[in-house]
Amino acid sequence: MRREDLAGTTDRERLARLALDAIRRQGPEAVQEETLRMKSELFRLYGWEGYQRVIAKMESDLARLHESR
């Protein structure tokens, strides 16, 4: 990721993007492993109903981002 791509983002967003880029560089297996880890953590934190709400919100946000492009 280029430095100018990070202009206007918060530190937290910047760190999240850098972490995601690092995982992507490791290959699809690393992405799958991290996805499973995050889903497990969401389930542990929020239970099944909370997990479903979080995933639905994330899917909605992604769809909105995709439409705006």
XYZ file of N, CA and C in Angstrom, residues 1-56:
168
model
N 0.846 -1.172 0.000
C 0.000 0.000 0.000
C 0.893 1.236 0.000
N 0.567 2.157 -0.853
C 1.365 3.377 -0.935
C 0.976 4.342 0.174
N 1.928 5.170 0.559
C 1.700 6.129 1.640
C 0.546 7.078 1.308
N 0.426 7.522 0.051
C -0.641 8.458 -0.290
C -2.022 7.808 -0.209
N -2.090 6.473 -0.295
C -3.362 5.779 -0.139
C -3.874 5.877 1.295
N -2.997 6.153 2.233
C -3.363 6.198 3.647
C -3.705 7.603 4.129
N -3.583 8.595 3.255
C -3.866 9.971 3.655
C -5.334 10.091 4.075
N -5.576 10.771 5.168
C -6.933 11.013 5.634
C -7.549 9.881 6.439
N -6.780 8.878 6.781
C -7.316 7.783 7.592
C -6.827 7.933 9.026
N -7.591 7.365 9.930
C -7.169 7.391 11.326
C -6.046 6.383 11.527
N -5.348 6.500 12.635
C -4.270 5.547 12.934
C -4.803 4.124 13.004
N -5.965 3.968 13.594
C -6.553 2.630 13.726
C -6.868 2.035 12.353
N -7.457 2.854 11.456
C -7.748 2.385 10.100
C -6.462 2.050 9.359
N -5.460 2.889 9.514
C -4.184 2.674 8.836
C -3.548 1.366 9.295
N -3.546 1.132 10.596
C -2.973 -0.106 11.125
C -3.756 -1.332 10.653
N -5.076 -1.214 10.600
C -5.899 -2.333 10.130
C -5.605 -2.639 8.670
N -5.469 -1.605 7.854
C -5.161 -1.822 6.432
C -3.779 -2.430 6.248
N -2.817 -1.961 7.001
C -1.466 -2.521 6.905
C -1.443 -3.987 7.338
N -2.182 -4.315 8.393
C -2.246 -5.707 8.853
C -2.902 -6.594 7.801
N -3.978 -6.102 7.192
C -4.653 -6.871 6.147
C -3.744 -7.076 4.939
N -3.031 -6.052 4.545
C -2.084 -6.182 3.430
C -1.009 -7.213 3.733
N -0.521 -7.229 4.967
C 0.508 -8.203 5.356
C -0.036 -9.628 5.252
N -1.277 -9.827 5.657
C -1.892 -11.158 5.566
C -2.073 -11.554 4.113
N -2.530 -10.619 3.286
C -2.730 -10.920 1.861
C -1.430 -11.341 1.188
N -0.341 -10.728 1.571
C 0.954 -11.075 0.971
C 1.375 -12.497 1.330
N 0.853 -13.032 2.417
C 1.191 -14.394 2.832
C 0.428 -15.441 2.026
N -0.594 -15.044 1.302
C -1.320 -15.969 0.446
C -2.730 -16.259 0.922
N -3.483 -16.972 0.081
C -4.896 -17.240 0.380
C -5.110 -18.079 1.638
N -4.172 -18.966 1.941
C -4.328 -19.784 3.142
C -4.290 -18.916 4.396
N -3.415 -17.933 4.405
C -3.322 -17.027 5.557
C -4.590 -16.195 5.693
N -5.159 -15.782 4.557
C -6.403 -15.010 4.591
C -7.528 -15.873 5.164
N -7.624 -17.125 4.714
C -8.655 -18.032 5.234
C -8.481 -18.269 6.731
N -7.249 -18.467 7.152
C -6.973 -18.706 8.569
C -7.358 -17.496 9.420
N -7.014 -16.305 8.957
C -7.346 -15.088 9.701
C -8.852 -14.860 9.724
N -9.529 -15.150 8.618
C -10.982 -15.015 8.563
C -11.642 -15.938 9.584
N -11.202 -17.175 9.643
C -11.745 -18.130 10.606
C -11.459 -17.686 12.040
N -10.257 -17.171 12.278
C -9.903 -16.690 13.610
C -10.820 -15.543 14.035
N -11.061 -14.602 13.115
C -11.907 -13.452 13.445
C -13.359 -13.878 13.666
N -13.855 -14.799 12.845
C -15.224 -15.283 13.038
C -15.361 -15.984 14.390
N -14.371 -16.775 14.746
C -14.390 -17.462 16.041
C -14.390 -16.459 17.190
N -13.598 -15.419 17.052
C -13.523 -14.386 18.093
C -14.848 -13.635 18.211
N -15.466 -13.298 17.078
C -16.768 -12.624 17.109
C -17.815 -13.507 17.790
N -17.814 -14.792 17.462
C -18.762 -15.722 18.076
C -18.529 -15.812 19.581
N -17.264 -15.882 19.974
C -16.926 -15.962 21.399
C -17.386 -14.704 22.137
N -17.185 -13.546 21.529
C -17.527 -12.282 22.184
C -19.028 -12.017 22.239
N -19.745 -12.322 21.142
C -21.130 -11.875 21.010
C -22.173 -12.980 20.977
N -21.754 -14.245 20.964
C -22.727 -15.326 20.840
C -23.245 -15.418 19.414
N -24.124 -16.388 19.170
C -24.583 -16.647 17.808
C -25.390 -15.481 17.236
N -26.355 -14.946 17.999
C -27.176 -13.848 17.482
C -26.338 -12.599 17.233
N -25.447 -12.292 18.160
C -24.576 -11.132 17.981
C -23.647 -11.303 16.797
N -23.126 -12.508 16.637
C -22.260 -12.809 15.491
C -23.021 -12.562 14.192
N -24.259 -13.056 14.115
C -25.051 -12.870 12.905
C -25.322 -11.392 12.628
N -25.581 -10.602 13.678
C -25.805 -9.161 13.499
C -24.550 -8.476 12.970
N -23.393 -8.822 13.542
C -22.130 -8.212 13.111
C -21.846 -8.561 11.653
N -22.004 -9.825 11.290
C -21.743 -10.255 9.915
C -22.710 -9.570 8.952
N -23.987 -9.480 9.307
C -24.973 -8.810 8.451
C -24.603 -7.342 8.250
